[in-house]
Coordinates of C-alpha atoms in Angstrom, one line a residue:
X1 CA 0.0 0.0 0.0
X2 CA 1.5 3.3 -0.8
X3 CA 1.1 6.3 0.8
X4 CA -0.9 9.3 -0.3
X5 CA 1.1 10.9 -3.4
X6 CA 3.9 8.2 -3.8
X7 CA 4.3 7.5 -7.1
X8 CA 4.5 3.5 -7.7
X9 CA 7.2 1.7 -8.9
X10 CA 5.7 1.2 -12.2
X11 CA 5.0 5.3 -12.4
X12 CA 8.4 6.0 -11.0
X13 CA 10.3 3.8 -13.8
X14 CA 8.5 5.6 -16.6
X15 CA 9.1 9.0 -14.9
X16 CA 12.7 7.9 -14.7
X17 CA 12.9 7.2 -18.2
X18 CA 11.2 10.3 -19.5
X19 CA 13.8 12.2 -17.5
X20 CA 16.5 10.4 -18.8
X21 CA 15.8 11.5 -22.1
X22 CA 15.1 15.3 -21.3
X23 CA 18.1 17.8 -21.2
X24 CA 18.8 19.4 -17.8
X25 CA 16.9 22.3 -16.8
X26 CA 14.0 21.4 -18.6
X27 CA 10.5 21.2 -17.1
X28 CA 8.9 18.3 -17.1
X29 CA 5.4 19.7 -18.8
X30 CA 7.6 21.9 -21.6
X31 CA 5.8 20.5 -24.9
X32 CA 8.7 18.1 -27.4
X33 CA 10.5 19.4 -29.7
X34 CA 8.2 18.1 -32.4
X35 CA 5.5 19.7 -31.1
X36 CA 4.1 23.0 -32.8
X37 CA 4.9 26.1 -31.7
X38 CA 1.6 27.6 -30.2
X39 CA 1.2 31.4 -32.2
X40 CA 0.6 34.2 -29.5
X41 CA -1.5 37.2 -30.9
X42 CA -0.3 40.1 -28.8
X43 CA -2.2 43.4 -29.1
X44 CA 0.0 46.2 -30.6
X45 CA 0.8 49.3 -28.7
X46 CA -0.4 51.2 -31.2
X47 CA -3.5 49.4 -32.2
X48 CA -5.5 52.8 -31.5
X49 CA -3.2 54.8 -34.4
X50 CA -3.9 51.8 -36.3
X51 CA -7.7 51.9 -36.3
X52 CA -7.9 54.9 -36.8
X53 CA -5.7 55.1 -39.9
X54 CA -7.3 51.6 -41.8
X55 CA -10.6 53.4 -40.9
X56 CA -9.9 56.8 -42.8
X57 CA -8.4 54.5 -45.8
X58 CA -11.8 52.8 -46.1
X59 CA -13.9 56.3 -45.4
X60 CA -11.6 57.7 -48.4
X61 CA -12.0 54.9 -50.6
X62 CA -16.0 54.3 -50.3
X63 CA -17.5 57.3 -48.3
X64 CA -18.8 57.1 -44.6
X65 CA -21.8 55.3 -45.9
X66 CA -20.1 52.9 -47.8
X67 CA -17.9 51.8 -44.6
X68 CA -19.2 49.6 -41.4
X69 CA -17.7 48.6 -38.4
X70 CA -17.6 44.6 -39.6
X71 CA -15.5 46.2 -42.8
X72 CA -13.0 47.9 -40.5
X73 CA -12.5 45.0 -38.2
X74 CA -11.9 42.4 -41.9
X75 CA -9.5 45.1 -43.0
X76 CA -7.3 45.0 -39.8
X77 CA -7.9 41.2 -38.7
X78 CA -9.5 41.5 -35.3
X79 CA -13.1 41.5 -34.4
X80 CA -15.8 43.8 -34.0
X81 CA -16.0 43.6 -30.2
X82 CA -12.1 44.6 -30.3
X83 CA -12.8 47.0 -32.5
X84 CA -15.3 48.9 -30.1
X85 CA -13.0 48.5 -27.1
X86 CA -11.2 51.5 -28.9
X87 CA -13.7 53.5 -30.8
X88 CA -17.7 53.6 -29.9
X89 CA -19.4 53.8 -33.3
X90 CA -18.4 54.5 -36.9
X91 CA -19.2 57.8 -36.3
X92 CA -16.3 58.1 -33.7
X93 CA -14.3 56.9 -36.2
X94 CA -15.0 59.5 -39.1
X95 CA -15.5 62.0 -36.7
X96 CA -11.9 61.7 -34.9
X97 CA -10.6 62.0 -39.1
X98 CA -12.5 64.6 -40.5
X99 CA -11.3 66.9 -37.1
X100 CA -7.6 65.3 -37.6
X101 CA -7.8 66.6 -41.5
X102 CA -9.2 70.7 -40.0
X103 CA -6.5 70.5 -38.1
X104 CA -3.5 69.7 -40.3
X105 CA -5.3 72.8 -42.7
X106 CA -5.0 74.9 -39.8
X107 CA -1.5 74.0 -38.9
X108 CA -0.4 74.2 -42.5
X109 CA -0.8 77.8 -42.6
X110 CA 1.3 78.7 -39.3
X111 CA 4.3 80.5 -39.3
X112 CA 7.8 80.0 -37.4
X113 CA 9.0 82.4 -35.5
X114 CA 12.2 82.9 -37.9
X115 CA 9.4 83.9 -40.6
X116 CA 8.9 87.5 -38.9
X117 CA 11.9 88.1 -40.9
X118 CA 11.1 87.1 -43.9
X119 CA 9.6 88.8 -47.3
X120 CA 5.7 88.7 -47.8
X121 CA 6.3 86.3 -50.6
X122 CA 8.9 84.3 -48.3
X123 CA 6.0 83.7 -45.6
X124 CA 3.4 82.6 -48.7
X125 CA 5.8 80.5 -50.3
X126 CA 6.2 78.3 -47.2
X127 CA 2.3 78.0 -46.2
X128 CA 1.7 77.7 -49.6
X129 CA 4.2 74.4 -49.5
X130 CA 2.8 73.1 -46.2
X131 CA -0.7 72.9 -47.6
X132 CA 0.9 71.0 -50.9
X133 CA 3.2 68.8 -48.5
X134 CA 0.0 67.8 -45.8
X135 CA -2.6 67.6 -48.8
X136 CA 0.1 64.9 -50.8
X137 CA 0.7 62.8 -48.0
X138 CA -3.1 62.6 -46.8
X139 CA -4.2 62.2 -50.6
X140 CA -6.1 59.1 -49.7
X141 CA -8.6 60.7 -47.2
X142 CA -8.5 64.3 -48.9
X143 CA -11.7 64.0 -50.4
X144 CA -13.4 63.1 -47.2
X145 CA -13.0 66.7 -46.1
X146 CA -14.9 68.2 -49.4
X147 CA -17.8 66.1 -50.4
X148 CA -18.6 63.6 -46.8
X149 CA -18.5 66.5 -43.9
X150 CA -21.9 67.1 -44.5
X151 CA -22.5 63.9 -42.6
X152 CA -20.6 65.0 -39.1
X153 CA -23.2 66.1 -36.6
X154 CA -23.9 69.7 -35.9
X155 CA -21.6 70.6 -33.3
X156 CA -18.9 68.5 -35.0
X157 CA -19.5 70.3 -37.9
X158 CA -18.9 73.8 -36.3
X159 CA -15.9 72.6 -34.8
X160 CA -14.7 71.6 -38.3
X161 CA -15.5 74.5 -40.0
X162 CA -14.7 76.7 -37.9
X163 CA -10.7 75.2 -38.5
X164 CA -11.0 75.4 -42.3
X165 CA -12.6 78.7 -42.0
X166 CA -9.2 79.7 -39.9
X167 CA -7.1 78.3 -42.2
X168 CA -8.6 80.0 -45.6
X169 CA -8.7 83.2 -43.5
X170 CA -5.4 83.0 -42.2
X171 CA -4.0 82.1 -46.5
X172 CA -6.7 85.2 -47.0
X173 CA -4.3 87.6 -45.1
X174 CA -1.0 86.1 -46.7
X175 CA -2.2 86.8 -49.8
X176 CA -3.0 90.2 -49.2
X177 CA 0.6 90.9 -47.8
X178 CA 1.7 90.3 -51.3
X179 CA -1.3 91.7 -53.0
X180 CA -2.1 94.7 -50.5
X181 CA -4.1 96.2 -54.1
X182 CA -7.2 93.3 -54.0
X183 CA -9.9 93.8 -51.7
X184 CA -11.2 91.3 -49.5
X185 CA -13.6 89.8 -51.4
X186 CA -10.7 89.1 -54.3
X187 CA -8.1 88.0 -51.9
X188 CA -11.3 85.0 -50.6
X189 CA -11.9 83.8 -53.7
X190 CA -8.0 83.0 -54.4
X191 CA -7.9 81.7 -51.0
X192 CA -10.9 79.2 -51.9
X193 CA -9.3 78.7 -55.1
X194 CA -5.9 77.5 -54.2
X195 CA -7.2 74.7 -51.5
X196 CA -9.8 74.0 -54.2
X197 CA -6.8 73.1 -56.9
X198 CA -4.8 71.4 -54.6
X199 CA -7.3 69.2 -52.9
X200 CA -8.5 68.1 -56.1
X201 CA -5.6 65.4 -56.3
X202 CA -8.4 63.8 -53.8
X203 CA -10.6 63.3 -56.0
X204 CA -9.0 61.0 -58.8
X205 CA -6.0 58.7 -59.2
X206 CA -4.0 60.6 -62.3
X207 CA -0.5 59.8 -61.2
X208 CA 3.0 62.1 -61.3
X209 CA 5.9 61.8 -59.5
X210 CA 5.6 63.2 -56.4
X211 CA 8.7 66.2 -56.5
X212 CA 6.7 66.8 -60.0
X213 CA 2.9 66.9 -58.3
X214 CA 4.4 69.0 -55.8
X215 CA 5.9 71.5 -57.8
X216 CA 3.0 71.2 -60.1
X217 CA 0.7 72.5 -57.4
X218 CA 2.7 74.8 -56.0
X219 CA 3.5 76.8 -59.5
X220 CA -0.6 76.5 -59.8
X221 CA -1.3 78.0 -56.5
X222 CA 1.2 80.9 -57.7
X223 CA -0.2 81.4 -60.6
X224 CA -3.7 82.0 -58.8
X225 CA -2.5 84.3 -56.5
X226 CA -0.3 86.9 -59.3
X227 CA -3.1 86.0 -61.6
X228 CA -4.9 89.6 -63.2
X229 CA -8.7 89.1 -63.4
X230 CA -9.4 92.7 -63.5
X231 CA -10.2 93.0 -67.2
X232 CA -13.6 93.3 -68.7
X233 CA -15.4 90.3 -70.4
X234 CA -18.6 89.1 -70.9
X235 CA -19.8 85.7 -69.4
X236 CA -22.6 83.4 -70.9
X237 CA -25.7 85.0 -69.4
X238 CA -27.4 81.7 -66.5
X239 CA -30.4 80.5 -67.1
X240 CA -32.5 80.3 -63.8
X241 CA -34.9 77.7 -63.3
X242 CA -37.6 80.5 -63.5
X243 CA -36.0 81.2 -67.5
X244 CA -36.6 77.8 -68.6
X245 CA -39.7 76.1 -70.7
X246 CA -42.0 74.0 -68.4
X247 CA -39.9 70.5 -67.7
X248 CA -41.5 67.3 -69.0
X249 CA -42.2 65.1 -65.9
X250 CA -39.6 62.6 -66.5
X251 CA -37.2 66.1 -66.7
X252 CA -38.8 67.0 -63.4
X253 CA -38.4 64.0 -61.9
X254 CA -34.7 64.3 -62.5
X255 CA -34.2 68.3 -61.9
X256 CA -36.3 67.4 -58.2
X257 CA -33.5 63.9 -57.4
X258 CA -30.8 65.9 -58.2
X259 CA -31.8 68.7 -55.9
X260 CA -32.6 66.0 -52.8
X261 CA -28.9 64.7 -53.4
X262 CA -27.5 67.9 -53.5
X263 CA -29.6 69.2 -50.4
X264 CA -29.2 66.0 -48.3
X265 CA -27.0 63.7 -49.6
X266 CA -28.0 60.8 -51.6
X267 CA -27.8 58.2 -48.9
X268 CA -30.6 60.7 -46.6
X269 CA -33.0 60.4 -49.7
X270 CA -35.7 57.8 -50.4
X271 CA -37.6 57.2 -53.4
X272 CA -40.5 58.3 -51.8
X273 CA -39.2 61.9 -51.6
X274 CA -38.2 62.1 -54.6
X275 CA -41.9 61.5 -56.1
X276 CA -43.3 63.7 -53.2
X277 CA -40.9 66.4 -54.6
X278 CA -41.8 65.7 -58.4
X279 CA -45.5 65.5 -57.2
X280 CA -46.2 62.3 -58.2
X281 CA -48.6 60.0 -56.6
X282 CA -46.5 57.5 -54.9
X283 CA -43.2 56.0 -55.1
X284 CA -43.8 53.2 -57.6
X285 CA -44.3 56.2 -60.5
X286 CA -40.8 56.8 -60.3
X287 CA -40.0 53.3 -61.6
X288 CA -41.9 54.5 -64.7
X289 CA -39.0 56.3 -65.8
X290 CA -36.0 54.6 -64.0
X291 CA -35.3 51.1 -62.4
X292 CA -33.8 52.9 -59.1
X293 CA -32.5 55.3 -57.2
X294 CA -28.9 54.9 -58.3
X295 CA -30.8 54.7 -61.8
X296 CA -31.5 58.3 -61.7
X297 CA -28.0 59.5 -60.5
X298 CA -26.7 58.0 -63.5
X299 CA -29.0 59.5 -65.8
X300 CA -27.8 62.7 -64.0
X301 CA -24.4 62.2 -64.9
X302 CA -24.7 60.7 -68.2
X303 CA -26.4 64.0 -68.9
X304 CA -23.5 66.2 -67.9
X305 CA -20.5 64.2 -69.1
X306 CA -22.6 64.5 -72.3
X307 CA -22.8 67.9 -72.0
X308 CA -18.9 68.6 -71.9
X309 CA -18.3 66.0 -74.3
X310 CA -20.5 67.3 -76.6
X311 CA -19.2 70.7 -76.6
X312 CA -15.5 69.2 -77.6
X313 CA -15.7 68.8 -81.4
X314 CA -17.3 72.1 -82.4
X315 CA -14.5 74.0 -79.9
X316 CA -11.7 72.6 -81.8
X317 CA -13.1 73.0 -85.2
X318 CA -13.8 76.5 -85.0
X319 CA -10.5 77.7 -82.8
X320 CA -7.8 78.5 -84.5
X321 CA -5.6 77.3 -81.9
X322 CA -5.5 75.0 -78.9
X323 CA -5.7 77.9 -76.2
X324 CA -8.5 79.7 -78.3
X325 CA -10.2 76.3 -78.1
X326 CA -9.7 75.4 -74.4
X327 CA -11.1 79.1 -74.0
X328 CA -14.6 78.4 -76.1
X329 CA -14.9 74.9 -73.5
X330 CA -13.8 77.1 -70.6
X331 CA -16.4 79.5 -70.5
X332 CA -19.2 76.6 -71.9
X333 CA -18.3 74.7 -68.9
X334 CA -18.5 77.3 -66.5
X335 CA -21.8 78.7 -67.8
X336 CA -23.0 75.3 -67.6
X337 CA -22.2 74.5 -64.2
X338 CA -23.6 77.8 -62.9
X339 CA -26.9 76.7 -64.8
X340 CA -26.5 73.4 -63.1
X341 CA -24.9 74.1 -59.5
X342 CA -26.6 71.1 -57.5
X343 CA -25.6 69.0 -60.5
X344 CA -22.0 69.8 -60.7
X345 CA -21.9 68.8 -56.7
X346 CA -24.1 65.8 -57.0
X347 CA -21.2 64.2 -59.9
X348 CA -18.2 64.8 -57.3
X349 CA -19.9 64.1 -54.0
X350 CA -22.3 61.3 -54.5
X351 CA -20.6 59.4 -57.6
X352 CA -19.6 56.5 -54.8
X353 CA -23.1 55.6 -55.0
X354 CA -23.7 54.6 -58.3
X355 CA -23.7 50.9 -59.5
X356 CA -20.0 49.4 -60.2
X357 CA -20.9 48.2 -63.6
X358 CA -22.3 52.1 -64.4
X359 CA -19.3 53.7 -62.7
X360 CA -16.9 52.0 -65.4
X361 CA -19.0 53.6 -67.7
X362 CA -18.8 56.8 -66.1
X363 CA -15.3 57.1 -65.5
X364 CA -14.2 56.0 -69.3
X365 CA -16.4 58.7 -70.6
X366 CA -14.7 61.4 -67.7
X367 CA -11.2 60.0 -68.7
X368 CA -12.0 60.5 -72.2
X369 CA -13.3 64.1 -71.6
X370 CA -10.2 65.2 -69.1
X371 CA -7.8 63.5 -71.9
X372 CA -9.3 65.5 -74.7
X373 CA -9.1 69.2 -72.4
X374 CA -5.1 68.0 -71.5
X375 CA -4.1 67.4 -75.0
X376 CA -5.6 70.9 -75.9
X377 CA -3.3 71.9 -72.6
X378 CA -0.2 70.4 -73.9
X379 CA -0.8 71.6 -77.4
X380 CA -0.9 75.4 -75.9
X381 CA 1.6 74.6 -73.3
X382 CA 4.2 71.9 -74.4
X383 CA 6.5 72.2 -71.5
X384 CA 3.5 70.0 -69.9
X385 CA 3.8 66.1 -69.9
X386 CA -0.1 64.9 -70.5
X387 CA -0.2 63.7 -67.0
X388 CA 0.4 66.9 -65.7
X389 CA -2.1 68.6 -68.1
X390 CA -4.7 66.2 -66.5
X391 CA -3.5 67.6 -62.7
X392 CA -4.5 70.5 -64.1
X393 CA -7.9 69.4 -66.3
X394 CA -8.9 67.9 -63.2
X395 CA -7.6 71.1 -60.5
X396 CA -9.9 73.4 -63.0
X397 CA -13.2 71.1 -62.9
X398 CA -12.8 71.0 -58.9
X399 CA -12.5 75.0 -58.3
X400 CA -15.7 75.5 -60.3
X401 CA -17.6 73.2 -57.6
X402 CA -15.7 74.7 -54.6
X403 CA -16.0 78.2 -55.8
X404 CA -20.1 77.5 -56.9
X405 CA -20.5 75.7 -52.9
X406 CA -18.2 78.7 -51.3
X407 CA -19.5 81.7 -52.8
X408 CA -23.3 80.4 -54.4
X409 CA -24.4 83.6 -56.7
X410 CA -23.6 86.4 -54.1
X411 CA -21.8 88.3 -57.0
X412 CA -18.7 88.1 -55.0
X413 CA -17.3 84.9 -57.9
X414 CA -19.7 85.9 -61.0
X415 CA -18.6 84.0 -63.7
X416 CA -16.0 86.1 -65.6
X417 CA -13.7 85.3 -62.4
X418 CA -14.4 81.6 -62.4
X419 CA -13.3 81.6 -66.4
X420 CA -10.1 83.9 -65.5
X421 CA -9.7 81.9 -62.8
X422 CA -9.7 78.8 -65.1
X423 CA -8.3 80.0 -68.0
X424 CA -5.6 80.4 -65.2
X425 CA -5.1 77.2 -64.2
X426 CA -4.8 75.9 -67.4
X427 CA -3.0 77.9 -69.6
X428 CA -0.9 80.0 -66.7
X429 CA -2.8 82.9 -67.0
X430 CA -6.0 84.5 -67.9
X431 CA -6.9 84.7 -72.0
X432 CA -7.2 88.1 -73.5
X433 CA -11.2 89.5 -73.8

């Protein structure tokens, strides 16, 4: 009989043996060496930052409605309850980026304490680079900041542009330092302007080398600021909805979507709205005269990538050279989109939402457009590459929307500044009138 806790003879032999064959100072429950290695996940130190950042990369590529928590937790490998142990809600999420963004435009335009030294061009010159510099390296998410703010709640909203309203005021009074001669209302809209051209590179994936996009932005925010607007021209007169012919009701059914999207965003709108708003008798008339909701936004768009398209062909035929060409397209466009303002925001902000198969579409006809307006570009200005010209086709379609959103038809950006401005941005300077 053995006492409590002896081992046996038989048990004590095999112990034995497995000792026998272990090397000294190893424990007697340490796994063989044939065993696998068991994997240990450890949480990274930084798992916060790295939320944060995979989250903006998916807001930026498919808008804060196209994102949900289940996404961001696939994209960085852990699970959803991890995922909230950090942040609370989406919201939290786009939230904590859209204020990071306000506050790298508000720090971009600060000034060192060597620069009380410098030359009024000196102290542009470097904000001027800062904003180039932070918009570059935040491309991904740039476009967050223009078309998806909308969706931040209403005291988040202040608080963001409140720092963006800073920031343009503070490039305002740089300007003016080295333009003392414009007036306030002059020195704004070249302050709009400028993070209008360089935040652009946001919204599409035209490619230069970086020192090249860079320099390309700077020499373009330059050029906006020495530009001379002053002299006289006359401007395609804009039709108000109260000038046009009674709309057909698939016309007004259109006209009334566009305005929802534009006023709410498309995600905020329902079907039945939209046949509230074009007075029809319920929601199913709507599929009358499109399949969907996403069916009407691209019949929107269709209609004014056709427009610009259009306009291409009988511009070059009857110019006698590239720049006089760009010029005729130039003020087409603008007159256009002043016709067409809710439009011309709808096609940036809400083009996320259309089906995949009808964005392929979309975007082949818009690369065909912006390649057609760059070679004109290049032909006028052959110190350009082509991907440069389409920086700059692409800078010049983005101030008209910022400019129309900014300054709306107050008559402080009528339309003979928004061509000069233009005609600016892509051939260096404003044409002759």
């Amino acid at each position: 009989m053995t006492e409590p806790g002896a081992l046996s003879p038989r048990r004590r032999g095999g112990s034995a043996r497995a000792a026998e064959g272990r090397s000294p100072g190893t424990h007697a429950d340490a796994p063989s060496s044939d065993a696998p290695a068991r994997t240990v996940r450890r949480r990274p130190k930084n798992r916060r930052a790295q939320i944060a950042a995979e989250s903006a990369a998916a807001f930026g590529a498919h808008g804060y409605h196209g994102v949900s928590m289940d996404d961001i937790a696939r994209r960085l490998d852990i699970s959803s309850t991890a995922l909230y142990r950090h942040f609370p809600s989406k919201y939290a999420l786009f939230r904590a980026e859209l204020l990071r963004l306000s506050g790298l435009a508000l720090r971009a335009v600060e000034l060192p304490e060597e620069a009380a030294g410098w030359t009024p061009r000196q102290r542009l010159e470097h904000v001027l680079a800062a904003i180039v510099a932070a918009t570059i390296a935040n491309r991904p998410t740039a476009a967050l900041a223009r078309w998806e703010r909308r969706y931040l709640e209403p005291e988040d909203l202040r608080a963001f542009s409140d720092q963006f309203a800073a920031a343009i005021a503070s490039l305002r009074a740089r300007i003016g330092e080295v333009r003392p001669e414009l007036d306030g209302h002059d020195r704004a809209v070249r302050a709009v302007s400028i993070y209008a051209v360089i935040s652009s590179i946001g919204d599409h994936h035209a490619t230069v080398p970086a020192k090249t996009l860079a320099a390309l932005l700077g020499s373009l925010s330059w050029a906006v600021v020495d530009a001379d607007l002053s002299g006289p021209r006359t401007a395609p007169r804009v039709r108000r909805t109260s000038d046009r012919a009674p709309l057909f009701k698939h016309e007004l059914l259109l006209h009334r979507a566009v305005e929802l999207f534009h006023e709410r965003g498309y995600p905020n709108v329902s079907v039945e709205d939209i046949a509230a708003a074009a007075e029809l008798s319920s929601a199913s008339a709507v599929y009358r005269y499109h399949r969907s909701k996403s069916d009407l936004l691209v019949a929107a768009f269709r209609r004014a990538a056709d427009r610009v398209s259009a306009a291409i062909r009988p511009a070059t035929a009857a110019a006698r050279t590239p720049a006089a060409a760009l010029g005729t397209l130039i003020e087409l466009y603008v007159s256009g989109s002043f016709d067409e303002r809710a439009l011309t925001f709808v096609y940036y902000a809400e083009f996320r939402h259309v089906d995949q198969t009808d964005q392929v579409t979309l975007r082949h006809l818009q690369q065909l457009i912006v390649t057609e307006w760059a070679r004109l570009v290049v032909a006028a200005r052959p110190e350009l590459s082509l991907g440069e010209a389409r920086i700059l086709v692409h800078a010049a379609f983005s101030l008209v929307v910022d400019l129309g959103r900014t300054f709306g038809d107050d008559g402080i950006c009528p339309q003979d500044t928004v061509i000069g401005l233009l005609e600016t941005v892509l051939l260096g300077r404003p044409l002759p009138h």
